[in-house]
Amino acid sequence: MLKILKQTKIVFILLFLFFTVNIFSQSKTKFIVILDAGHGGKDPGNSYHGFVEKEIALKTTLKLEKLLEKEGGIQVIHTRKSDVFIELKDRPKKANSLDANLFISIHCNSVKNPVPFGTETFVMGLARSKGNLEIAKQENSVILLEKDYKQTYKGFDPKNPETLIGLKILQEDYLDRSINLASKIENNFKNKVHRKSRGIKQTPLWVLDAAYMPSVLIELGFLSNNEEGVFLNSNVGQNKMAQAIATAIIAYKKEYFGIQSGNTYQDTSTKKITENSTENSSKRTKSKLNIEKSVSKKSETRIQNSEVIFKVQFAAGNKNIELNPSNFKGLKNVSVRTNNGSFYKYAYGATSDYNVAKQNLKEVKSKGYSSAYIIAFSDGKNISVEEALK
């Protein structure tokens, strides 16, 4: 048992270093957006009333590219630009290899009932309502069309809810940014395009889980609803939806990457890291690992900086819940943050001592909030925990 625990600890440390090094690598790079038009080729996606998901997703994505390039300062890269089949594993892999800043996957929804309509934007998470699981099965089912999918996905079964539960890597800093972007997208759909917004959802989707950056999967609407299908299949509809997404991406870029220097952007949400431009990649990697070693060491000490506050985020959703302990399994010191009143994030505690925050995390998890994690703020602004510990 001790051997297993040691191995688990080593794996955790390696994952921690990987994610944080990736955060630092994004701090000085071109602003790259990966646009992923869902499905394609032998995988048509949803088809209702003559409307085909793979076609609408691609047309909308190509329109989105033009809008982003018109803005300037954004490099757009597609996972596909034509009617071809791209394996699911290759979509986020491309984004990871380029250290992209955002991964945007575009899809269309459908159900057997022709009545439902409206937009939804998904982020990676552990919330698994029956409806969310059905979406997860639909979007992940493309895996079954791939050659050697059993070996590639190591036993992952897109039809099995128990396997879906295994997709639970919480990329904490990325998750918060993903929620922020999703909120901007849904607000634009509702307020600028006047579509019904069904809100932001968290569900285990492979394509989001594997992307090591803020990422969202957008369901433009229901093709099973004839009226909505007509809108999404039209040039006017695709242009409006693309414009709403583009505006959200541009607002996100300005919020997190507001400082431009030459052809690069500095991440304004974290402290800048300067590196000698003549250093080779091995020296840069060594430097980053030294930073992580320092962070790891300091995480075991008390943080007594009044400007840095740690909280434990344990729940998020579309409902504004009264901050009564009875609504949160007895937790008393609960606070809430919201993005324009469309999505709410609930956190427990507030301390400048990281060790106290870790104890708060244990308390929250003991209440049944197994997906809870620590978040940090400096001068009221949300920052990464790694940055706070520095």
Short mmCIF file of C-alpha atoms in Angstrom, two decimals:
data_model
loop_
_atom_site.label_atom_id
_atom_site.label_comp_id
_atom_site.label_asym_id
_atom_site.label_seq_id
_atom_site.Cartn_x
_atom_site.Cartn_y
_atom_site.Cartn_z
CA MET A 1 0.00 0.00 0.00
CA LEU A 2 2.85 2.38 0.93
CA LYS A 3 4.47 1.70 -2.45
CA ILE A 4 1.24 2.55 -4.26
CA LEU A 5 0.88 5.79 -2.28
CA LYS A 6 4.43 6.80 -3.16
CA GLN A 7 3.80 6.08 -6.84
CA THR A 8 0.58 8.09 -6.72
CA LYS A 9 2.42 11.01 -5.13
CA ILE A 10 5.09 10.92 -7.84
CA VAL A 11 2.44 10.92 -10.57
CA PHE A 12 0.66 13.85 -8.91
CA ILE A 13 3.89 15.85 -8.70
CA LEU A 14 4.65 15.19 -12.37
CA LEU A 15 1.15 16.27 -13.38
CA PHE A 16 1.46 19.39 -11.20
CA LEU A 17 4.74 20.32 -12.86
CA PHE A 18 3.35 19.64 -16.34
CA PHE A 19 0.29 21.83 -15.90
CA THR A 20 2.18 24.68 -14.25
CA VAL A 21 5.02 24.69 -16.77
CA ASN A 22 2.32 24.87 -19.43
CA ILE A 23 0.77 27.88 -17.65
CA PHE A 24 4.14 29.64 -17.69
CA SER A 25 4.74 28.74 -21.34
CA GLN A 26 1.48 30.50 -22.23
CA SER A 27 2.57 33.71 -20.51
CA LYS A 28 4.69 34.89 -23.42
CA THR A 29 3.39 33.69 -26.75
CA LYS A 30 1.21 34.67 -29.67
CA PHE A 31 -2.47 34.55 -28.82
CA ILE A 32 -3.43 31.29 -30.51
CA VAL A 33 -7.02 30.11 -30.81
CA ILE A 34 -7.73 26.55 -31.92
CA LEU A 35 -11.09 26.27 -33.67
CA ASP A 36 -12.46 22.76 -33.68
CA ALA A 37 -15.39 22.17 -36.03
CA GLY A 38 -17.08 19.11 -34.56
CA HIS A 39 -17.35 15.80 -36.42
CA GLY A 40 -16.56 15.61 -40.16
CA GLY A 41 -16.00 13.04 -42.91
CA LYS A 42 -17.52 9.68 -42.05
CA ASP A 43 -18.87 11.18 -38.82
CA PRO A 44 -21.80 13.48 -39.71
CA GLY A 45 -22.79 14.21 -36.11
CA ASN A 46 -26.47 15.02 -35.58
CA SER A 47 -28.81 15.07 -38.61
CA TYR A 48 -32.41 16.24 -38.43
CA HIS A 49 -34.81 17.78 -40.98
CA GLY A 50 -32.00 17.79 -43.56
CA PHE A 51 -29.68 19.79 -41.30
CA VAL A 52 -26.26 18.16 -40.81
CA GLU A 53 -24.17 19.04 -37.78
CA LYS A 54 -20.74 18.60 -39.38
CA GLU A 55 -21.66 21.06 -42.17
CA ILE A 56 -23.11 23.75 -39.89
CA ALA A 57 -20.22 23.45 -37.43
CA LEU A 58 -17.64 23.86 -40.18
CA LYS A 59 -19.37 26.81 -41.89
CA THR A 60 -19.80 28.62 -38.57
CA THR A 61 -16.18 27.95 -37.63
CA LEU A 62 -14.86 29.34 -40.93
CA LYS A 63 -16.96 32.47 -40.44
CA LEU A 64 -15.59 32.78 -36.91
CA GLU A 65 -12.04 32.61 -38.27
CA LYS A 66 -12.62 35.61 -40.55
CA LEU A 67 -14.03 37.68 -37.71
CA LEU A 68 -11.10 36.90 -35.40
CA GLU A 69 -8.50 37.62 -38.07
CA LYS A 70 -10.21 40.94 -38.82
CA GLU A 71 -9.69 41.89 -35.17
CA GLY A 72 -5.94 41.37 -35.50
CA GLY A 73 -3.47 39.99 -32.98
CA ILE A 74 -5.08 36.54 -33.01
CA GLN A 75 -3.67 33.52 -34.78
CA VAL A 76 -6.40 31.06 -35.74
CA ILE A 77 -5.64 27.38 -36.32
CA HIS A 78 -8.25 24.81 -37.33
CA THR A 79 -8.44 21.14 -36.47
CA ARG A 80 -10.22 20.78 -39.82
CA LYS A 81 -11.09 23.19 -42.65
CA SER A 82 -12.89 20.71 -44.89
CA ASP A 83 -15.16 17.69 -44.67
CA VAL A 84 -12.58 15.26 -43.27
CA PHE A 85 -12.59 12.90 -40.32
CA ILE A 86 -10.21 13.92 -37.54
CA GLU A 87 -9.70 11.51 -34.67
CA LEU A 88 -10.81 12.92 -31.36
CA LYS A 89 -7.40 12.48 -29.74
CA ASP A 90 -5.74 14.57 -32.47
CA ARG A 91 -7.93 17.63 -31.87
CA PRO A 92 -6.65 18.65 -28.42
CA LYS A 93 -3.22 17.20 -29.22
CA LYS A 94 -2.77 19.84 -31.91
CA ALA A 95 -3.72 22.57 -29.46
CA ASN A 96 -1.32 21.25 -26.83
CA SER A 97 1.60 21.02 -29.25
CA LEU A 98 1.18 24.71 -30.13
CA ASP A 99 0.69 25.92 -26.54
CA ALA A 100 -2.57 27.48 -27.69
CA ASN A 101 -4.36 29.98 -25.48
CA LEU A 102 -7.89 28.77 -26.19
CA PHE A 103 -9.56 25.65 -27.53
CA ILE A 104 -13.05 26.23 -28.98
CA SER A 105 -15.06 23.21 -30.14
CA ILE A 106 -18.27 23.94 -32.06
CA HIS A 107 -21.22 21.55 -32.32
CA CYS A 108 -24.98 21.35 -32.75
CA ASN A 109 -27.35 19.63 -30.37
CA SER A 110 -30.30 17.28 -30.90
CA VAL A 111 -32.76 15.15 -28.97
CA LYS A 112 -35.66 12.90 -29.96
CA ASN A 113 -38.15 15.50 -28.72
CA PRO A 114 -38.55 18.24 -31.39
CA VAL A 115 -39.53 20.90 -28.83
CA PRO A 116 -36.28 21.80 -26.94
CA PHE A 117 -34.15 24.63 -28.32
CA GLY A 118 -31.41 26.97 -27.19
CA THR A 119 -27.66 27.25 -26.81
CA GLU A 120 -25.39 25.53 -24.29
CA THR A 121 -21.69 25.94 -23.59
CA PHE A 122 -19.82 23.15 -21.84
CA VAL A 123 -16.68 23.22 -19.73
CA MET A 124 -14.86 20.28 -18.25
CA GLY A 125 -16.24 19.24 -14.88
CA LEU A 126 -17.76 16.55 -12.71
CA ALA A 127 -21.44 17.53 -12.79
CA ARG A 128 -23.23 14.56 -14.33
CA SER A 129 -26.93 15.09 -14.75
CA LYS A 130 -28.77 12.63 -16.97
CA GLY A 131 -28.98 15.22 -19.74
CA ASN A 132 -25.29 16.03 -19.53
CA LEU A 133 -24.38 12.35 -19.75
CA GLU A 134 -26.44 12.00 -22.91
CA ILE A 135 -24.54 14.92 -24.47
CA ALA A 136 -21.26 13.36 -23.33
CA LYS A 137 -22.20 10.04 -24.95
CA GLN A 138 -23.09 11.75 -28.23
CA GLU A 139 -19.96 13.86 -28.50
CA ASN A 140 -17.61 11.12 -27.26
CA SER A 141 -19.16 8.38 -29.44
CA VAL A 142 -16.95 9.41 -32.38
CA ILE A 143 -14.24 7.41 -30.59
CA LEU A 144 -15.92 4.21 -31.75
CA LEU A 145 -15.25 5.17 -35.40
CA GLU A 146 -11.51 5.35 -34.82
CA LYS A 147 -9.07 2.58 -35.57
CA ASP A 148 -7.63 0.86 -32.47
CA TYR A 149 -9.76 3.07 -30.21
CA LYS A 150 -9.53 0.52 -27.37
CA GLN A 151 -5.76 0.87 -27.25
CA THR A 152 -5.75 4.63 -27.84
CA TYR A 153 -8.25 5.46 -25.11
CA LYS A 154 -7.17 2.69 -22.72
CA GLY A 155 -10.57 1.11 -22.13
CA PHE A 156 -12.60 4.31 -22.21
CA ASP A 157 -16.17 3.48 -23.23
CA PRO A 158 -18.08 6.56 -24.47
CA LYS A 159 -21.40 4.84 -23.79
CA ASN A 160 -20.57 3.90 -20.20
CA PRO A 161 -21.33 6.46 -17.45
CA GLU A 162 -18.92 4.71 -15.09
CA THR A 163 -16.08 5.32 -17.53
CA LEU A 164 -17.16 8.93 -17.99
CA ILE A 165 -16.66 9.45 -14.28
CA GLY A 166 -13.00 8.67 -14.88
CA LEU A 167 -12.66 11.84 -16.95
CA LYS A 168 -12.15 14.04 -13.90
CA ILE A 169 -8.85 15.89 -14.32
CA LEU A 170 -9.66 19.31 -12.91
CA GLN A 171 -7.39 21.82 -14.57
CA GLU A 172 -8.19 24.34 -11.88
CA ASP A 173 -6.83 27.59 -13.26
CA TYR A 174 -8.00 26.63 -16.74
CA LEU A 175 -11.43 25.64 -15.47
CA ASP A 176 -12.06 29.06 -13.96
CA ARG A 177 -11.03 30.78 -17.19
CA SER A 178 -13.13 28.34 -19.21
CA ILE A 179 -16.17 29.25 -17.13
CA ASN A 180 -15.42 32.93 -17.68
CA LEU A 181 -15.22 32.49 -21.45
CA ALA A 182 -18.34 30.30 -21.49
CA SER A 183 -20.23 32.99 -19.60
CA LYS A 184 -19.22 35.63 -22.14
CA ILE A 185 -20.32 33.37 -25.02
CA GLU A 186 -23.71 32.55 -23.51
CA ASN A 187 -24.35 36.19 -22.57
CA ASN A 188 -23.70 37.19 -26.18
CA PHE A 189 -25.98 34.47 -27.53
CA LYS A 190 -28.74 35.71 -25.23
CA ASN A 191 -28.27 39.48 -25.38
CA LYS A 192 -26.82 40.06 -28.86
CA VAL A 193 -28.35 37.27 -30.96
CA HIS A 194 -31.49 36.89 -28.83
CA ARG A 195 -31.24 33.13 -28.63
CA LYS A 196 -32.47 31.13 -25.67
CA SER A 197 -29.49 30.36 -23.45
CA ARG A 198 -29.69 27.05 -21.60
CA GLY A 199 -26.62 28.11 -19.65
CA ILE A 200 -23.16 26.81 -18.89
CA LYS A 201 -22.76 23.14 -18.11
CA GLN A 202 -19.98 21.00 -16.69
CA THR A 203 -19.66 17.49 -18.05
CA PRO A 204 -16.88 14.96 -18.80
CA LEU A 205 -16.02 15.40 -22.47
CA TRP A 206 -12.82 13.82 -23.72
CA VAL A 207 -11.94 16.66 -26.09
CA LEU A 208 -12.06 19.18 -23.21
CA ASP A 209 -10.34 16.94 -20.69
CA ALA A 210 -7.33 16.45 -22.97
CA ALA A 211 -6.83 20.14 -23.83
CA TYR A 212 -4.28 21.73 -21.49
CA MET A 213 -5.66 25.25 -21.76
CA PRO A 214 -8.99 27.02 -21.20
CA SER A 215 -11.45 25.21 -23.43
CA VAL A 216 -15.17 25.16 -24.19
CA LEU A 217 -17.54 23.09 -26.28
CA ILE A 218 -20.36 25.13 -27.77
CA GLU A 219 -23.72 23.64 -28.74
CA LEU A 220 -25.14 26.24 -31.14
CA GLY A 221 -28.68 24.93 -30.85
CA PHE A 222 -30.95 21.95 -31.54
CA LEU A 223 -31.18 20.64 -35.09
CA SER A 224 -34.07 18.50 -33.88
CA ASN A 225 -36.04 21.74 -33.46
CA ASN A 226 -36.99 22.66 -37.02
CA GLU A 227 -37.15 26.43 -36.46
CA GLU A 228 -33.76 26.52 -34.77
CA GLY A 229 -32.32 24.21 -37.40
CA VAL A 230 -33.41 26.60 -40.17
CA PHE A 231 -31.69 29.48 -38.36
CA LEU A 232 -28.43 27.60 -37.80
CA ASN A 233 -28.38 26.30 -41.36
CA SER A 234 -28.64 29.83 -42.79
CA ASN A 235 -25.80 32.23 -43.58
CA VAL A 236 -27.47 34.87 -41.42
CA GLY A 237 -27.71 32.52 -38.45
CA GLN A 238 -24.14 31.30 -38.80
CA ASN A 239 -22.81 34.86 -39.09
CA LYS A 240 -24.68 35.97 -35.98
CA MET A 241 -23.53 33.00 -33.92
CA ALA A 242 -19.94 33.40 -35.14
CA GLN A 243 -20.02 37.11 -34.25
CA ALA A 244 -21.24 36.34 -30.73
CA ILE A 245 -18.42 33.84 -30.18
CA ALA A 246 -15.81 36.17 -31.70
CA THR A 247 -16.84 39.05 -29.45
CA ALA A 248 -16.51 36.78 -26.40
CA ILE A 249 -13.05 35.57 -27.43
CA ILE A 250 -11.85 39.13 -28.05
CA ALA A 251 -13.18 40.25 -24.65
CA TYR A 252 -11.44 37.27 -23.02
CA LYS A 253 -8.15 38.13 -24.71
CA LYS A 254 -8.34 41.73 -23.52
CA GLU A 255 -9.11 40.60 -19.97
CA TYR A 256 -6.28 38.09 -19.62
CA PHE A 257 -3.80 39.17 -22.30
CA GLY A 258 -4.18 42.91 -22.38
CA ILE A 259 -0.50 43.81 -22.77
CA GLN A 260 0.92 43.46 -26.26
CA SER A 261 4.65 43.60 -26.99
CA GLY A 262 5.61 43.12 -30.63
CA ASN A 263 3.93 39.94 -31.81
CA THR A 264 3.58 38.48 -28.31
CA TYR A 265 1.09 38.91 -25.47
CA GLN A 266 1.80 39.01 -21.76
CA ASP A 267 -0.66 37.18 -19.52
CA THR A 268 -1.95 39.95 -17.23
CA SER A 269 -3.49 37.51 -14.76
CA THR A 270 -0.12 36.25 -13.51
CA LYS A 271 3.25 37.78 -12.64
CA LYS A 272 5.48 38.16 -15.70
CA ILE A 273 8.38 35.75 -16.08
CA THR A 274 11.38 37.05 -18.00
CA GLU A 275 13.77 34.70 -19.76
CA ASN A 276 16.91 35.29 -21.74
CA SER A 277 15.88 34.94 -25.37
CA THR A 278 19.21 33.26 -26.18
CA GLU A 279 18.60 30.39 -23.75
CA ASN A 280 17.93 27.08 -25.41
CA SER A 281 14.87 25.00 -24.61
CA SER A 282 16.68 22.80 -22.07
CA LYS A 283 17.74 25.85 -20.02
CA ARG A 284 14.21 27.25 -20.12
CA THR A 285 12.83 23.93 -18.92
CA LYS A 286 15.41 23.82 -16.11
CA SER A 287 14.49 27.37 -15.09
CA LYS A 288 10.78 26.53 -14.99
CA LEU A 289 11.41 23.40 -12.92
CA ASN A 290 13.47 25.46 -10.46
CA ILE A 291 10.50 27.81 -10.12
CA GLU A 292 8.24 24.84 -9.44
CA LYS A 293 10.69 23.49 -6.84
CA SER A 294 10.53 26.84 -5.06
CA VAL A 295 6.73 26.90 -5.27
CA SER A 296 6.49 23.38 -3.87
CA LYS A 297 8.79 24.31 -0.96
CA LYS A 298 6.88 27.47 -0.13
CA SER A 299 3.57 25.65 -0.24
CA GLU A 300 4.60 23.91 2.97
CA THR A 301 5.15 27.23 4.75
CA ARG A 302 2.62 29.72 6.06
CA ILE A 303 1.57 32.49 3.74
CA GLN A 304 0.94 35.65 5.71
CA ASN A 305 0.52 38.18 2.91
CA SER A 306 -2.64 40.18 3.51
CA GLU A 307 -2.95 40.86 -0.23
CA VAL A 308 -3.27 37.14 -1.02
CA ILE A 309 -6.41 35.29 -0.02
CA PHE A 310 -7.10 31.56 -0.45
CA LYS A 311 -10.58 30.10 -0.72
CA VAL A 312 -11.98 26.66 -1.56
CA GLN A 313 -14.24 26.56 -4.60
CA PHE A 314 -16.64 23.64 -4.25
CA ALA A 315 -19.69 24.27 -6.43
CA ALA A 316 -20.78 26.12 -9.54
CA GLY A 317 -23.99 26.39 -11.50
CA ASN A 318 -26.69 28.53 -13.06
CA LYS A 319 -28.69 28.99 -9.84
CA ASN A 320 -28.16 31.80 -7.33
CA ILE A 321 -28.41 29.96 -4.01
CA GLU A 322 -28.92 31.80 -0.73
CA LEU A 323 -25.79 31.67 1.40
CA ASN A 324 -27.38 29.75 4.25
CA PRO A 325 -25.38 26.90 5.85
CA SER A 326 -28.36 24.60 5.36
CA ASN A 327 -27.97 24.99 1.59
CA PHE A 328 -24.31 23.91 1.72
CA LYS A 329 -24.30 20.90 4.05
CA GLY A 330 -23.59 23.05 7.09
CA LEU A 331 -20.73 25.12 5.66
CA LYS A 332 -20.99 28.60 7.21
CA ASN A 333 -18.39 30.88 5.64
CA VAL A 334 -19.58 30.61 2.01
CA SER A 335 -19.18 33.34 -0.59
CA VAL A 336 -20.32 33.55 -4.21
CA ARG A 337 -18.90 35.05 -7.42
CA THR A 338 -20.88 35.54 -10.59
CA ASN A 339 -20.31 36.45 -14.23
CA ASN A 340 -23.08 38.91 -15.07
CA GLY A 341 -25.55 36.90 -13.05
CA SER A 342 -25.58 33.93 -15.43
CA PHE A 343 -23.24 31.55 -13.63
CA TYR A 344 -22.41 31.31 -9.95
CA LYS A 345 -19.27 29.96 -8.24
CA TYR A 346 -19.40 29.12 -4.54
CA ALA A 347 -16.34 29.14 -2.28
CA TYR A 348 -15.69 28.34 1.36
CA GLY A 349 -13.41 30.21 3.76
CA ALA A 350 -11.01 33.10 3.27
CA THR A 351 -7.48 32.96 4.64
CA SER A 352 -4.00 34.26 3.87
CA ASP A 353 -2.52 31.04 5.28
CA TYR A 354 -2.18 28.32 2.65
CA ASN A 355 -2.00 25.58 5.30
CA VAL A 356 -5.33 26.76 6.69
CA ALA A 357 -6.72 26.67 3.15
CA LYS A 358 -5.62 23.05 2.86
CA GLN A 359 -7.45 22.24 6.09
CA ASN A 360 -10.52 24.05 4.72
CA LEU A 361 -10.27 21.91 1.59
CA LYS A 362 -10.30 18.74 3.70
CA GLU A 363 -13.35 20.00 5.58
CA VAL A 364 -15.23 20.79 2.38
CA LYS A 365 -14.41 17.39 0.88
CA SER A 366 -15.56 15.69 4.09
CA LYS A 367 -18.97 17.26 3.42
CA GLY A 368 -19.17 15.40 0.12
CA TYR A 369 -17.82 18.04 -2.29
CA SER A 370 -15.17 15.74 -3.72
CA SER A 371 -14.30 18.00 -6.68
CA ALA A 372 -13.48 21.04 -4.51
CA TYR A 373 -10.16 22.83 -5.01
CA ILE A 374 -8.22 25.83 -3.71
CA ILE A 375 -8.36 29.17 -5.53
CA ALA A 376 -6.45 32.38 -4.84
CA PHE A 377 -6.98 36.14 -5.05
CA SER A 378 -4.62 39.09 -4.98
CA ASP A 379 -6.11 42.54 -4.40
CA GLY A 380 -9.49 41.02 -5.15
CA LYS A 381 -8.43 39.56 -8.51
CA ASN A 382 -8.45 35.82 -9.15
CA ILE A 383 -4.91 34.51 -9.74
CA SER A 384 -3.38 31.04 -9.97
CA VAL A 385 -2.50 29.26 -6.73
CA GLU A 386 1.05 28.81 -8.02
CA GLU A 387 1.42 32.56 -8.44
CA ALA A 388 -0.04 33.19 -4.99
CA LEU A 389 2.45 30.81 -3.38
CA LYS A 390 5.36 32.65 -4.98
#
